[in-house]
Each structure stands twice: as structure tokens, then as C-alpha cells.
Tab-separated table of C-alpha atoms and ligand atoms in Angstrom:
chain	number	residue	atom	x	y	z
A	1288	MET	CA	0.005	0.658	-0.280
A	1289	ILE	CA	2.941	2.401	0.820
A	1290	ASP	CA	4.218	2.383	-2.955
A	1291	LEU	CA	0.777	4.249	-3.858
A	1292	THR	CA	0.932	6.655	-5.545
A	1293	ILE	CA	-1.818	9.800	-4.039
A	1294	LYS	CA	-3.695	9.787	-7.072
A	1295	GLU	CA	-3.711	5.991	-6.790
A	1296	ALA	CA	-5.006	5.941	-3.435
A	1297	LEU	CA	-7.674	8.058	-3.784
A	1298	GLU	CA	-8.740	6.114	-7.102
A	1299	GLN	CA	-8.568	2.663	-4.078
A	1300	LEU	CA	-10.276	4.873	-1.815
A	1301	LYS	CA	-12.767	5.620	-4.264
A	1302	SER	CA	-13.321	2.263	-5.107
A	1303	ARG	CA	-13.769	1.610	-1.610
A	1304	LYS	CA	-10.601	-1.117	-2.385
A	1305	ILE	CA	-8.740	-0.112	0.775
A	1306	SER	CA	-9.925	2.431	3.400
A	1307	ALA	CA	-8.472	5.067	4.656
A	1308	THR	CA	-8.365	3.858	8.311
A	1309	GLU	CA	-6.501	0.723	6.651
A	1310	LEU	CA	-3.433	3.312	4.594
A	1311	THR	CA	-3.528	5.674	7.725
A	1312	LYS	CA	-2.553	2.176	9.865
A	1313	ALA	CA	-0.294	1.326	7.122
A	1314	TYR	CA	2.091	4.251	7.596
A	1315	LEU	CA	2.081	4.544	11.250
A	1316	ASP	CA	3.438	0.755	10.934
A	1317	ARG	CA	5.861	1.673	9.224
A	1318	ILE	CA	7.186	4.867	11.262
A	1319	ASP	CA	6.778	2.667	13.481
A	1320	LYS	CA	9.544	0.693	11.694
A	1321	TYR	CA	11.709	3.071	10.650
A	1322	GLY	CA	10.898	6.311	12.296
A	1323	LYS	CA	13.374	6.794	15.286
A	1324	ASP	CA	16.013	5.856	12.373
A	1325	LEU	CA	15.520	8.355	9.734
A	1326	ASN	CA	14.110	11.403	12.058
A	1327	CYS	CA	11.420	12.780	10.010
A	1328	TYR	CA	9.086	13.122	12.147
A	1329	ILE	CA	9.959	15.187	15.109
A	1330	THR	CA	6.439	15.518	16.347
A	1331	LEU	CA	3.621	11.883	15.292
A	1332	THR	CA	0.062	12.686	15.163
A	1333	PRO	CA	-0.884	9.527	15.848
A	1334	GLU	CA	-4.178	9.149	17.318
A	1335	ARG	CA	-5.163	11.937	15.341
A	1336	ALA	CA	-3.939	10.539	12.518
A	1337	LEU	CA	-7.146	7.534	13.491
A	1338	GLN	CA	-8.922	10.286	14.394
A	1339	ASP	CA	-8.972	11.637	11.099
A	1340	ALA	CA	-8.590	8.472	8.750
A	1341	GLN	CA	-12.367	7.280	10.502
A	1342	GLU	CA	-13.922	10.380	9.237
A	1343	SER	CA	-13.058	10.026	5.932
A	1344	ASP	CA	-14.042	6.455	5.456
A	1345	LYS	CA	-17.388	8.221	7.245
A	1346	ARG	CA	-17.634	10.520	3.299
A	1347	TYR	CA	-15.749	7.377	1.913
A	1348	ALA	CA	-19.313	5.529	3.139
A	1349	SER	CA	-21.071	8.925	2.822
A	1350	GLY	CA	-20.177	9.428	-1.469
A	1351	GLU	CA	-19.451	12.908	-0.276
A	1352	THR	CA	-15.804	13.478	-0.327
A	1353	LEU	CA	-12.735	15.998	-0.811
A	1354	LYS	CA	-10.119	16.442	-2.404
A	1355	LEU	CA	-7.112	14.964	-1.456
A	1356	ASP	CA	-9.991	12.563	1.218
A	1357	GLY	CA	-7.506	10.254	3.381
A	1358	MET	CA	-3.944	10.963	2.351
A	1359	PRO	CA	-1.714	10.683	5.690
A	1360	ILE	CA	0.557	13.970	5.429
A	1361	GLY	CA	3.186	15.048	7.288
A	1362	MET	CA	3.241	18.756	7.748
A	1363	LYS	CA	6.836	21.141	7.921
A	1364	ASP	CA	7.016	21.565	11.825
A	1365	LEU	CA	6.960	25.528	10.569
A	1366	PHE	CA	2.895	25.787	10.562
A	1367	ALA	CA	1.697	26.006	12.606
A	1368	THR	CA	-1.255	24.226	14.280
A	1369	ARG	CA	-3.608	23.923	16.654
A	1370	GLY	CA	-2.826	21.725	20.002
A	1371	ILE	CA	0.027	20.214	18.189
A	1372	LYS	CA	3.698	20.909	19.110
A	1373	THR	CA	4.747	23.508	16.567
A	1374	THR	CA	8.665	23.893	16.829
A	1375	ALA	CA	10.492	24.942	13.895
A	1376	ALA	CA	12.981	22.688	14.749
A	1377	SER	CA	14.059	25.418	17.655
A	1378	HIS	CA	14.978	25.478	21.623
A	1379	ILE	CA	13.903	28.228	21.747
A	1380	ILE	CA	10.225	27.579	21.037
A	1381	ASP	CA	10.111	23.428	21.401
A	1382	ASN	CA	7.893	24.044	23.322
A	1383	PHE	CA	5.535	25.590	21.566
A	1384	ILE	CA	2.280	24.882	21.559
A	1385	PRO	CA	-0.182	27.907	19.235
A	1386	GLU	CA	-4.080	28.073	20.006
A	1387	TYR	CA	-4.004	28.635	16.111
A	1388	GLU	CA	-4.118	26.588	12.820
A	1389	SER	CA	-2.197	28.394	10.272
A	1390	THR	CA	-3.567	28.555	6.767
A	1391	VAL	CA	-2.150	26.181	5.092
A	1392	SER	CA	-3.031	23.137	7.638
A	1393	GLN	CA	-6.567	24.273	7.811
A	1394	LYS	CA	-5.786	24.068	3.975
A	1395	PHE	CA	-5.181	20.482	3.948
A	1396	ILE	CA	-7.748	20.018	6.964
A	1397	ASP	CA	-10.703	20.799	4.650
A	1398	ALA	CA	-8.988	18.926	1.884
A	1399	GLY	CA	-9.936	15.801	4.871
A	1400	THR	CA	-5.943	14.951	5.029
A	1401	VAL	CA	-4.859	12.489	7.427
A	1402	LEU	CA	-1.740	14.341	9.744
A	1403	LEU	CA	0.515	11.869	10.822
A	1404	GLY	CA	2.833	14.619	12.572
A	1405	LYS	CA	5.298	17.437	12.038
A	1406	THR	CA	8.283	16.510	9.962
A	1407	ASN	CA	12.532	17.520	10.986
A	1408	LEU	CA	14.191	20.695	9.250
A	1409	ASP	CA	16.812	22.959	9.662
A	1410	GLU	CA	16.363	25.505	12.263
A	1411	PHE	CA	14.168	27.966	11.293
A	1412	ALA	CA	14.555	26.672	7.855
A	1413	MET	CA	18.656	27.858	7.459
A	1414	GLY	CA	19.860	25.101	6.142
A	1415	THR	CA	20.298	22.939	3.669
A	1416	PHE	CA	21.378	19.775	5.027
A	1417	SER	CA	18.730	20.055	7.752
A	1418	LYS	CA	21.086	19.604	10.676
A	1419	THR	CA	20.654	22.853	11.975
A	1420	SER	CA	17.727	21.065	13.814
A	1421	TYR	CA	17.641	21.371	17.608
A	1422	PHE	CA	16.277	17.566	17.129
A	1423	GLY	CA	19.310	15.959	14.759
A	1424	ALA	CA	19.545	15.619	11.486
A	1425	PRO	CA	16.674	13.794	9.115
A	1426	VAL	CA	18.617	11.115	7.397
A	1427	ASN	CA	17.863	10.256	3.897
A	1428	PRO	CA	16.333	6.779	3.287
A	1429	TRP	CA	18.297	5.464	-0.849
A	1430	GLN	CA	21.342	3.827	0.733
A	1431	LEU	CA	20.300	4.159	4.018
A	1432	GLU	CA	23.944	3.005	5.339
A	1433	LYS	CA	25.590	5.526	3.784
A	1434	ARG	CA	23.570	7.900	6.719
A	1435	LEU	CA	23.676	10.874	3.828
A	1436	THR	CA	21.990	14.328	4.249
A	1437	ALA	CA	18.167	14.148	2.836
A	1438	GLY	CA	18.853	17.881	2.375
A	1439	GLY	CA	16.964	21.137	4.402
A	1440	SER	CA	15.912	22.226	4.835
A	1441	SER	CA	12.509	20.863	4.125
A	1442	GLY	CA	14.401	16.907	4.887
A	1443	GLY	CA	12.197	15.605	7.189
A	1444	THR	CA	9.717	15.554	4.557
A	1445	THR	CA	11.277	15.070	2.170
A	1446	SER	CA	12.856	11.789	4.453
A	1447	ALA	CA	9.180	11.111	5.176
A	1448	VAL	CA	8.359	11.099	1.733
A	1449	ALA	CA	10.915	8.873	-0.257
A	1450	SER	CA	11.030	6.867	2.810
A	1451	GLY	CA	7.298	5.925	2.870
A	1452	LEU	CA	6.211	7.477	5.653
A	1453	ALA	CA	3.911	9.674	4.888
A	1454	ILE	CA	2.653	9.551	0.688
A	1455	GLY	CA	3.072	13.529	0.626
A	1456	GLY	CA	3.568	16.749	2.140
A	1457	THR	CA	4.389	20.248	2.695
A	1458	GLY	CA	8.175	22.545	2.419
A	1459	THR	CA	8.799	25.716	2.819
A	1460	ASP	CA	10.859	27.235	0.312
A	1461	THR	CA	12.904	30.474	0.863
A	1462	GLY	CA	15.536	29.813	-0.642
A	1463	GLY	CA	15.696	26.723	-2.968
A	1464	SER	CA	13.935	24.278	0.914
A	1465	ILE	CA	11.460	22.099	-1.751
A	1466	ARG	CA	13.271	21.981	-4.583
A	1467	PHE	CA	17.034	20.510	-3.174
A	1468	PRO	CA	15.705	18.714	-0.560
A	1469	CYS	CA	13.587	16.702	-2.914
A	1470	ALA	CA	16.176	16.386	-6.143
A	1471	ILE	CA	18.228	14.581	-4.103
A	1472	THR	CA	15.941	12.326	-2.598
A	1473	GLY	CA	14.081	11.434	-6.230
A	1474	LEU	CA	11.018	13.271	-5.618
A	1475	VAL	CA	9.437	16.616	-6.944
A	1476	GLY	CA	9.400	19.756	-5.191
A	1477	MET	CA	7.542	22.535	-5.919
A	1478	LYS	CA	8.657	26.428	-5.356
A	1479	PRO	CA	4.937	27.829	-6.525
A	1480	THR	CA	4.907	32.036	-7.526
A	1481	TYR	CA	4.633	34.278	-4.591
A	1482	GLY	CA	1.835	34.705	-3.352
A	1483	LEU	CA	-0.250	31.862	-4.035
A	1484	CYS	CA	0.089	29.989	-1.063
A	1485	SER	CA	-0.665	32.008	2.801
A	1486	ARG	CA	2.080	32.317	5.026
A	1487	TRP	CA	-0.541	32.672	7.545
A	1488	GLY	CA	1.180	30.792	10.632
A	1489	CYS	CA	4.129	29.521	8.744
A	1490	ILE	CA	6.687	30.583	11.291
A	1491	ALA	CA	8.551	33.112	9.355
A	1492	PHE	CA	12.357	33.220	8.271
A	1493	ALA	CA	12.182	35.798	5.222
A	1494	SER	CA	8.786	37.212	4.242
A	1495	SER	CA	9.812	38.438	0.885
A	1496	LEU	CA	10.836	35.796	0.370
A	1497	ASP	CA	8.968	32.322	1.662
A	1498	THR	CA	7.509	30.285	0.029
A	1499	PRO	CA	5.304	27.551	0.680
A	1500	GLY	CA	4.584	24.159	-1.418
A	1501	PRO	CA	3.906	20.402	-2.341
A	1502	ILE	CA	6.544	17.490	-1.538
A	1503	ALA	CA	5.494	13.949	-3.721
A	1504	ARG	CA	6.604	11.210	-5.514
A	1505	THR	CA	5.139	12.338	-8.514
A	1506	VAL	CA	3.520	16.023	-10.447
A	1507	GLU	CA	0.591	14.994	-11.236
A	1508	ASP	CA	0.852	14.391	-6.787
A	1509	ALA	CA	2.923	17.213	-6.698
A	1510	ALA	CA	0.100	19.218	-8.188
A	1511	LEU	CA	-3.253	17.569	-6.302
A	1512	LEU	CA	-1.717	19.546	-3.304
A	1513	LEU	CA	-0.874	22.806	-4.456
A	1514	SER	CA	-3.988	22.787	-5.997
A	1515	ALA	CA	-5.240	22.225	-2.037
A	1516	MET	CA	-2.679	24.224	-0.208
A	1517	ALA	CA	-2.596	27.664	-2.662
A	1518	GLY	CA	-5.745	29.857	-2.463
A	1519	TYR	CA	-6.372	33.885	-1.517
A	1520	ASP	CA	-5.980	34.120	2.231
A	1521	SER	CA	-7.057	38.391	3.613
A	1522	LYS	CA	-4.925	37.181	6.857
A	1523	ASP	CA	-1.920	37.424	5.078
A	1524	SER	CA	-1.322	41.256	3.166
A	1525	THR	CA	0.844	39.241	0.092
A	1526	SER	CA	-1.400	36.609	-0.693
A	1527	SER	CA	-2.121	36.240	-3.950
A	1528	ASP	CA	-5.956	35.966	-5.133
A	1529	LYS	CA	-4.675	33.889	-8.900
A	1530	GLY	CA	-5.489	30.175	-6.824
A	1531	PHE	CA	-4.813	27.385	-8.884
A	1532	TYR	CA	-7.100	24.882	-10.424
A	1533	PHE	CA	-6.349	20.945	-11.228
A	1534	ASN	CA	-8.405	18.379	-11.963
A	1535	GLY	CA	-5.603	15.676	-10.920
A	1536	ASP	CA	-4.799	15.336	-15.514
A	1537	LEU	CA	-1.873	16.350	-16.070
A	1538	GLN	CA	-2.486	18.197	-20.254
A	1539	PRO	CA	1.004	17.351	-21.861
A	1540	ILE	CA	1.693	20.794	-23.452
A	1541	LEU	CA	4.381	19.510	-25.663
A	1542	THR	CA	2.487	17.881	-28.182
A	1543	ARG	CA	-1.092	19.040	-27.942
A	1544	SER	CA	-0.220	23.273	-28.216
A	1545	GLU	CA	-0.302	24.478	-31.741
A	1546	LYS	CA	2.933	26.323	-31.549
A	1547	PRO	CA	6.197	24.622	-30.026
A	1548	ILE	CA	6.719	24.746	-26.751
A	1549	ARG	CA	10.083	27.377	-25.933
A	1550	VAL	CA	11.844	26.521	-23.679
A	1551	GLY	CA	15.439	28.652	-22.075
A	1552	VAL	CA	18.878	27.419	-20.990
A	1553	ILE	CA	20.375	30.253	-18.699
A	1554	LYS	CA	23.278	30.562	-20.759
A	1555	GLU	CA	25.235	31.953	-17.779
A	1556	LEU	CA	24.812	28.606	-15.476
A	1557	MET	CA	25.970	26.337	-18.386
A	1558	ASP	CA	30.050	27.601	-17.111
A	1559	VAL	CA	29.563	26.608	-13.301
A	1560	LYS	CA	31.340	23.802	-11.934
A	1561	ILE	CA	29.040	21.094	-11.613
A	1562	SER	CA	28.812	17.008	-11.652
A	1563	GLU	CA	29.668	15.288	-15.106
A	1564	ASP	CA	26.841	13.260	-14.103
A	1565	MET	CA	24.163	16.393	-13.878
A	1566	LYS	CA	25.088	17.195	-16.841
A	1567	GLN	CA	24.793	14.427	-18.665
A	1568	LEU	CA	21.627	14.036	-17.285
A	1569	PHE	CA	20.704	17.122	-17.954
A	1570	GLN	CA	21.997	17.816	-21.354
A	1571	GLN	CA	19.724	14.097	-22.053
A	1572	ARG	CA	16.604	15.484	-21.440
A	1573	ILE	CA	16.553	18.688	-22.808
A	1574	ALA	CA	17.642	15.900	-25.895
A	1575	ASP	CA	14.444	14.641	-24.971
A	1576	LEU	CA	12.611	17.396	-24.603
A	1577	LYS	CA	13.729	18.694	-28.568
A	1578	SER	CA	12.926	14.866	-29.382
A	1579	GLY	CA	9.217	15.852	-28.046
A	1580	GLY	CA	8.409	18.564	-30.156
A	1581	ALA	CA	9.718	22.046	-27.663
A	1582	GLU	CA	11.925	24.415	-29.303
A	1583	ILE	CA	15.124	24.966	-27.055
A	1584	VAL	CA	16.464	28.234	-26.794
A	1585	GLU	CA	19.506	29.718	-25.028
A	1586	VAL	CA	18.725	32.664	-22.904
A	1587	SER	CA	20.039	35.260	-20.739
A	1588	ILE	CA	19.811	35.908	-16.940
A	1589	PRO	CA	23.787	37.925	-16.454
A	1590	ASN	CA	22.748	39.202	-13.069
A	1591	ILE	CA	22.235	34.920	-11.657
A	1592	LEU	CA	25.522	34.287	-10.497
A	1593	ASP	CA	25.083	37.370	-7.832
A	1594	ALA	CA	21.747	35.802	-7.065
A	1595	LEU	CA	23.881	33.720	-3.700
A	1596	ALA	CA	25.371	36.734	-2.701
A	1597	ALA	CA	21.784	38.953	-3.171
A	1598	TYR	CA	20.092	36.417	-1.027
A	1599	TYR	CA	22.426	35.890	1.466
A	1600	ILE	CA	22.237	39.447	3.195
A	1601	ILE	CA	18.424	39.899	1.901
A	1602	ALA	CA	17.601	36.453	3.481
A	1603	PRO	CA	19.483	37.502	7.067
A	1604	ALA	CA	18.280	41.064	6.957
A	1605	GLU	CA	15.255	39.852	6.629
A	1606	ALA	CA	15.252	36.680	9.451
A	1607	SER	CA	16.631	39.283	11.882
A	1608	SER	CA	13.890	41.442	11.847
A	1609	ASN	CA	11.500	38.488	12.013
A	1610	LEU	CA	13.040	36.866	14.978
A	1611	ALA	CA	13.453	39.793	17.644
A	1612	ARG	CA	9.839	38.408	18.368
A	1613	TYR	CA	12.020	35.238	20.284
A	1614	ASP	CA	13.652	37.280	23.797
A	1615	GLY	CA	11.422	34.941	26.037
A	1616	MET	CA	8.982	37.412	27.492
A	1617	ARG	CA	5.421	35.665	25.864
A	1618	TYR	CA	6.289	32.077	24.777
A	1619	GLY	CA	9.245	29.712	24.675
A	1620	LEU	CA	11.578	29.589	26.224
A	1621	ARG	CA	12.962	32.041	29.139
A	1622	VAL	CA	16.312	31.774	31.020
A	1623	GLU	CA	15.866	34.743	33.992
A	1624	GLY	CA	19.049	37.045	34.061
A	1625	SER	CA	19.091	39.807	36.096
A	1626	ASP	CA	17.831	42.123	35.441
A	1627	ILE	CA	15.519	42.435	31.412
A	1628	TYR	CA	18.182	43.054	28.692
A	1629	ASP	CA	20.278	40.249	30.849
A	1630	THR	CA	17.397	37.382	30.745
A	1631	PHE	CA	16.898	39.137	26.911
A	1632	LYS	CA	20.483	38.042	25.834
A	1633	LYS	CA	20.445	34.398	27.918
A	1634	THR	CA	17.652	33.571	26.298
A	1635	ARG	CA	17.981	34.379	23.236
A	1636	ALA	CA	21.990	32.251	23.533
A	1637	ALA	CA	20.220	29.455	25.085
A	1638	GLY	CA	17.690	29.326	22.480
A	1639	PHE	CA	18.551	29.594	19.443
A	1640	GLY	CA	21.770	27.165	17.160
A	1641	ASP	CA	24.796	28.701	15.143
A	1642	GLU	CA	23.706	28.840	11.981
A	1643	VAL	CA	20.908	31.145	13.410
A	1644	LYS	CA	22.523	33.555	15.432
A	1645	ARG	CA	25.324	33.556	12.323
A	1646	ARG	CA	22.245	34.790	10.753
A	1647	MET	CA	20.923	36.932	12.634
A	1648	ILE	CA	24.252	38.802	13.555
A	1649	ILE	CA	24.802	40.015	9.466
A	1650	GLY	CA	21.172	40.886	9.365
A	1651	THR	CA	21.718	43.383	11.658
A	1652	ALA	CA	24.971	43.908	9.864
A	1653	VAL	CA	23.623	44.450	6.729
A	1654	LEU	CA	21.004	46.303	7.859
A	1655	SER	CA	23.245	48.804	10.051
A	1656	SER	CA	23.469	52.763	8.753
A	1657	GLU	CA	26.971	52.232	7.514
A	1658	SER	CA	26.172	49.282	5.551
A	1659	TYR	CA	22.760	49.089	4.853
A	1660	GLU	CA	23.396	51.650	1.986
A	1661	VAL	CA	26.718	49.048	0.407
A	1662	TYR	CA	25.041	46.162	0.935
A	1663	PHE	CA	21.190	45.896	1.893
A	1664	MET	CA	19.703	48.150	-1.083
A	1665	GLN	CA	22.409	46.960	-3.759
A	1666	ALA	CA	21.269	43.817	-3.275
A	1667	ALA	CA	17.930	45.205	-3.629
A	1668	ARG	CA	18.645	46.241	-6.796
A	1669	VAL	CA	20.401	42.695	-7.827
A	1670	ARG	CA	17.119	41.402	-6.453
A	1671	ARG	CA	14.804	43.955	-9.020
A	1672	MET	CA	17.306	43.275	-12.130
A	1673	ILE	CA	17.437	39.369	-11.142
A	1674	ALA	CA	13.529	39.515	-12.065
A	1675	ASP	CA	14.012	41.797	-14.495
A	1676	SER	CA	15.497	39.587	-17.080
A	1677	PHE	CA	13.877	36.539	-15.951
A	1678	ASN	CA	10.484	38.561	-17.456
A	1679	LYS	CA	12.801	39.726	-20.264
A	1680	ALA	CA	13.713	36.075	-20.841
A	1681	PHE	CA	10.050	34.566	-21.047
A	1682	THR	CA	9.144	37.139	-23.888
A	1683	MET	CA	11.998	34.725	-25.672
A	1684	CYS	CA	10.548	30.969	-23.685
A	1685	ASP	CA	7.925	30.075	-22.303
A	1686	LEU	CA	9.633	28.122	-19.532
A	1687	ILE	CA	12.961	27.664	-18.778
A	1688	VAL	CA	14.800	25.043	-17.388
A	1689	CYS	CA	18.569	24.819	-15.246
A	1690	PRO	CA	19.827	21.650	-12.773
A	1691	SER	CA	18.625	21.439	-9.207
A	1692	SER	CA	21.914	21.090	-7.642
A	1693	ALA	CA	25.098	20.407	-8.550
A	1694	GLY	CA	25.424	16.566	-7.415
A	1695	THR	CA	24.461	14.037	-5.589
A	1696	ALA	CA	23.096	14.037	-1.985
A	1697	LEU	CA	26.498	14.005	0.091
A	1698	PRO	CA	26.850	12.173	4.024
A	1699	LEU	CA	25.245	14.247	6.394
A	1700	ASP	CA	28.874	13.902	8.152
A	1701	SER	CA	30.460	16.052	5.739
A	1702	ASP	CA	32.216	18.565	6.641
A	1703	LEU	CA	31.737	22.340	5.615
A	1704	THR	CA	32.066	25.558	5.903
A	1705	PRO	CA	29.170	28.085	6.012
A	1706	LEU	CA	30.146	29.421	2.878
A	1707	GLU	CA	30.278	26.314	1.349
A	1708	TYR	CA	26.989	25.075	2.410
A	1709	TYR	CA	25.873	28.312	1.366
A	1710	ALA	CA	27.137	27.466	-2.068
A	1711	LEU	CA	24.699	24.740	-2.554
A	1712	ASP	CA	22.431	27.238	-3.239
A	1713	MET	CA	23.546	28.326	-6.274
A	1714	PHE	CA	20.210	26.917	-8.910
A	1715	THR	CA	18.088	28.186	-6.676
A	1716	VAL	CA	18.013	31.294	-4.889
A	1717	ALA	CA	17.389	33.134	-7.790
A	1718	MET	CA	13.916	32.560	-8.070
A	1719	ASN	CA	12.934	33.346	-5.372
A	1720	LEU	CA	14.651	36.451	-5.328
A	1721	ALA	CA	11.928	36.413	-8.489
A	1722	GLY	CA	9.098	35.351	-6.856
A	1723	ILE	CA	8.719	32.935	-9.691
A	1724	PRO	CA	7.482	29.378	-10.370
A	1725	ALA	CA	10.367	26.151	-9.749
A	1726	CYS	CA	9.561	22.631	-10.007
A	1727	SER	CA	12.263	20.054	-9.381
A	1728	VAL	CA	11.431	17.018	-10.924
A	1729	PRO	CA	14.112	14.023	-11.238
A	1730	CYS	CA	15.916	13.517	-14.314
A	1731	GLY	CA	18.068	10.383	-13.492
A	1732	LEU	CA	20.165	8.552	-11.686
A	1733	ALA	CA	23.785	9.731	-11.563
A	1734	GLY	CA	25.855	6.571	-11.610
A	1735	ASN	CA	26.508	5.701	-8.505
A	1736	GLY	CA	22.817	5.322	-8.110
A	1737	LEU	CA	21.378	7.980	-6.436
A	1738	PRO	CA	18.804	10.543	-8.055
A	1739	LEU	CA	19.367	14.158	-9.402
A	1740	GLY	CA	17.203	16.773	-10.085
A	1741	MET	CA	15.963	19.584	-12.141
A	1742	GLN	CA	14.416	23.261	-12.776
A	1743	VAL	CA	11.163	23.937	-14.295
A	1744	VAL	CA	11.049	27.834	-14.401
A	1745	GLY	CA	8.447	29.855	-15.417
A	1746	LYS	CA	6.881	33.219	-15.038
A	1747	ARG	CA	4.837	34.749	-13.021
A	1748	PHE	CA	1.009	32.168	-12.521
A	1749	ASP	CA	1.918	30.168	-15.055
A	1750	ASP	CA	2.352	27.710	-12.523
A	1751	MET	CA	0.102	25.126	-14.541
A	1752	ARG	CA	2.329	24.808	-17.028
A	1753	VAL	CA	5.504	24.307	-14.550
A	1754	LEU	CA	4.105	21.305	-14.060
A	1755	GLN	CA	2.781	20.258	-17.249
A	1756	LEU	CA	6.754	19.730	-18.302
A	1757	ALA	CA	7.581	18.931	-15.480
A	1758	LYS	CA	5.504	16.221	-16.132
A	1759	HIS	CA	7.306	15.312	-19.189
A	1760	ILE	CA	10.944	15.583	-18.006
A	1761	GLU	CA	9.020	13.113	-15.852
A	1762	ASP	CA	7.860	10.565	-17.794
A	1763	PHE	CA	11.807	10.788	-20.041
A	1764	SER	CA	13.585	9.733	-16.744
A	1765	LYS	CA	11.837	7.519	-15.440
A	1766	VAL	CA	12.876	7.469	-12.293
A	1767	ASP	CA	11.790	4.922	-9.822
A	1768	ASN	CA	11.463	6.053	-6.442
A	1769	ARG	CA	8.471	3.949	-4.946
A	1770	PRO	CA	9.550	3.726	-1.366
A	1771	THR	CA	10.087	0.253	-0.630
A	1772	LYS	CA	12.357	0.143	-3.661
A	1773	ILE	CA	14.550	2.623	-2.070
A	1774	MET	CA	14.492	1.231	1.003
A	1775	GLY	CA	14.708	-2.070	-0.346
A	1776	LYS	CA	12.551	-3.200	2.140
B	730	LIG	N1	19.773	26.914	2.027
B	730	LIG	C1	18.839	28.252	1.737
B	730	LIG	C2	19.370	28.776	3.538
B	730	LIG	O1	19.518	28.317	3.666
B	730	LIG	C3	17.729	27.704	2.357
B	730	LIG	C4	16.186	27.593	2.990
B	730	LIG	C5	15.201	27.322	2.718
B	730	LIG	O2	15.014	28.099	1.171
B	730	LIG	N2	14.518	27.476	4.172
B	730	LIG	O3	18.858	29.896	3.715
């Protein structure tokens, strides 16, 4: 049962071949077996899951079902869930039980999903290997004995979905945190257009970049999840009313359209050093797209190589402001000091991990009066130029493709410097700066047997076409990501 996709499971539930309770129990059993070792959940909610499943079975019996009825999912522990611990993988709020429900998790409730638990992540979503989590890192189920990273920051969800400990789940992508972990675990991850999914109740990292999105095993599953998550929300001032509608079948766009689809390849990224495997698989998929009917065009995003520098100024700047609220006064950890300032200091010193502190120091520095103009404003200008270049590129092509990462998953104990970690976001941050949709889809297996992914990028609100092209790539690459196959059990 674990190998069913969301689409297949929904069909089997509708035809009453399986029940939601059976499906949920299959996942709970598997979590019992492998959950501890994979460390993909921070909090498990088995009672809630069984209750959700029962409700779902009642709806199937009555014939009035919801969009994702009975689907057992993992929710990144950055989304506030009423009555359920929500930690952002940080010591500073590791006992926080929200009295409210985030919009995205509410939409999943409204769609009839079953909540298995809250998935692990990098502390406040800052990181690339999920190693900055206060609860330790989740593990990649591919070649488990090697203890590889499942990526970050949404590494708990990718570990869970790839290993069959959830049928799908949520992530957030501020600079690549959905796409990178999906690429190295053989999954599909979509960073939708900024504003398509509400950020309300999602613990803030860098508000102008944070983008909730789906993590799944197939492109169609990702589209199904996205259609439940998206929608206007008056509680989020940057929310869009465009919505995302999907009935379950992604239409091909390579053969269907009268004019050939123009697929852009970014000139400036061609010289970036990537693994031979990534290079070859990327070229193969481009050749496939071409023989499938696409027209391949070269486009230029002149400042794309400056995206990393701009991102690592803007994101920490916003983070330093967003994280100022954790001061031990209202909620979360409080370490008593000699006076109020000493309490602030002691609480924050004990509550935050090293990476979060590093970001706050960088963020405060670039916002200081002597640095604001040279760093922050300059980064904001680069951001504008990148967004403009993408707009211009989209007059020459319909969609853009590029690698999701330079190579396959690295061991969790790799000893990288902070800058080396930051450099891993090379292929993902530009889309966040521009606010445009990008989907990472498996593009094949490298020589070492590990999965690699590539991105399809579109203009704002072209999320549907992004997914449609991603589906073609998925069909070409035929990566077998069934959990029982990956785990060998
Ligand atoms: N790796 C990036 C960072 O550490 C992206 C994180 C994210 O998208 N949440 O900031």
C-alpha cells in the first residue's frame, strides 16, 4: 500500500478497495519501524491520524468526499498546528503549542487529509542539510547505510515521503528548501509563485522570500497537493487571488499546443561547475524535450551568479527582524537574568543554534546605518535586475530549465564551511528573489545510483505550465522512487 501515489490511493479509496484507516495504519506501522532511525518527524500524531482517517472513511461511505480525502501527510514543523507542538526545530520554541492553525494546514484539514505528524527541518528553515535542527538531522533513505543528507531545510518531509513514512507533505522554500531536498531524494518539489500559498501561521524566516509548497513522489501528486494549499487569504497581505485549479490529470504541452513550446536554457549557468552526471542527464533531458517537440533557446540572466550574494544579504536581514520576537517574554524559552536585558541575552544565547545566530549577526550588520546602502540596498537592486532579466527571458521562451543541484546527496557528516553550504543554493535562490514558480523533478540516476533533479521555471502564475513540462521530464527520466524499492523493504 505504501508504494501507492496520491492519485492511485485516491482511486482505490473511491472504489473502496482500501479504507482510509487501513492506509493510515500502514503508514503508522512503517513509522514505528523506521521513523526513529530516519528521524524525519519531530512530533508524531498517531491518535489524530486515526481519528482523521475514521472521519474520512465516513465520508467515503456517504459518497461526499473531499479533494485529498484520507491522504496521510507530513506537515513541516514550521506550520502552526492548533494544539500540536510546533517547534521550527528550535530550542527557543520547542514547547510551543499554538492556539491557532496556519492557513496551509487548515486547507489540508479542509481537503480531508490525515495528519501523521510534524516533520523535521533546519532550525527556522535556515540550512541545506537539515543539520541545524535542534532535534538532529533526518536521514536520506537512499543507500541508508551511507547516512546521506535528505537535504534541507524541508529534509524531514523529503526523508518521510521518499521512505514511505508519508504519502506526501509540505515544505517551505525561501532559497531552495523544497527543490534541493527533493532533487537529492528523487522527489518532486514545487516552489509555487510567491503569494499563491498563504504564509499566515507559517513561522517566518524571510518574509519576502518564504514560499510554502508541496513535496510528493510524482508531478501529478504535487499538483494535487498544491491545488489544496493554494488560494487567497485575507490574513496574508501578500496573498494572491489567482488560485491554482487542478482536476487530477496534467495535460501534455509538448504535443498538444499548436506552436512548439520554447524551452530556455540559461547561458550563464552553463559554465557553473557541476558533476559530470548532472551535466549528462541535463543534456539528455533537453534532447528528449527537443525530440518531444520543444524548441530549445538560449536565454541570458546576466546577474544570476550574483543571486547567491544578494540572497545571503536579504534573507538574513529579514530573518534578524523576524526573529527579534523570540525574547523570552511572551512565549517559548526563558532564561532568567539579572535584569530584563540580561534575560533577553541569556534566553537568546541558550535558545538559538549557531547558524541562526550567524544569520542574525549578518542581518543586523547589513541593516546597520553604515552598511545599509552598500549591502542591503545593493542586494535589493541586484534582486530587481534578476527579476527583470527573467521577465525579459520569458519574452523569448515559455519556460526555462536548469539543474536543481550540482550533484547527488552528500554524507551527513561532510565537513563543509558555512560558505560551502551557502554555495549549494546556487541553482535555486534566483527564483525566490524573482518570486517565480520553479519545480524540481527527478531527471535520472547518477553513476553512484543516487537521484538527481532538474528544475522547470516559469513566469509568475504560470505554475500549471511549469508542472505540465515537469511531467514530460518525469516521463522521460522514469526514475523509480517507490519507497519499498528505495529502502529495499
Ligand atoms: N539553504 C538556504 C538557506 O539556508 C535556503 C533555505 C530555505 O529555503 N528555507 O537559507
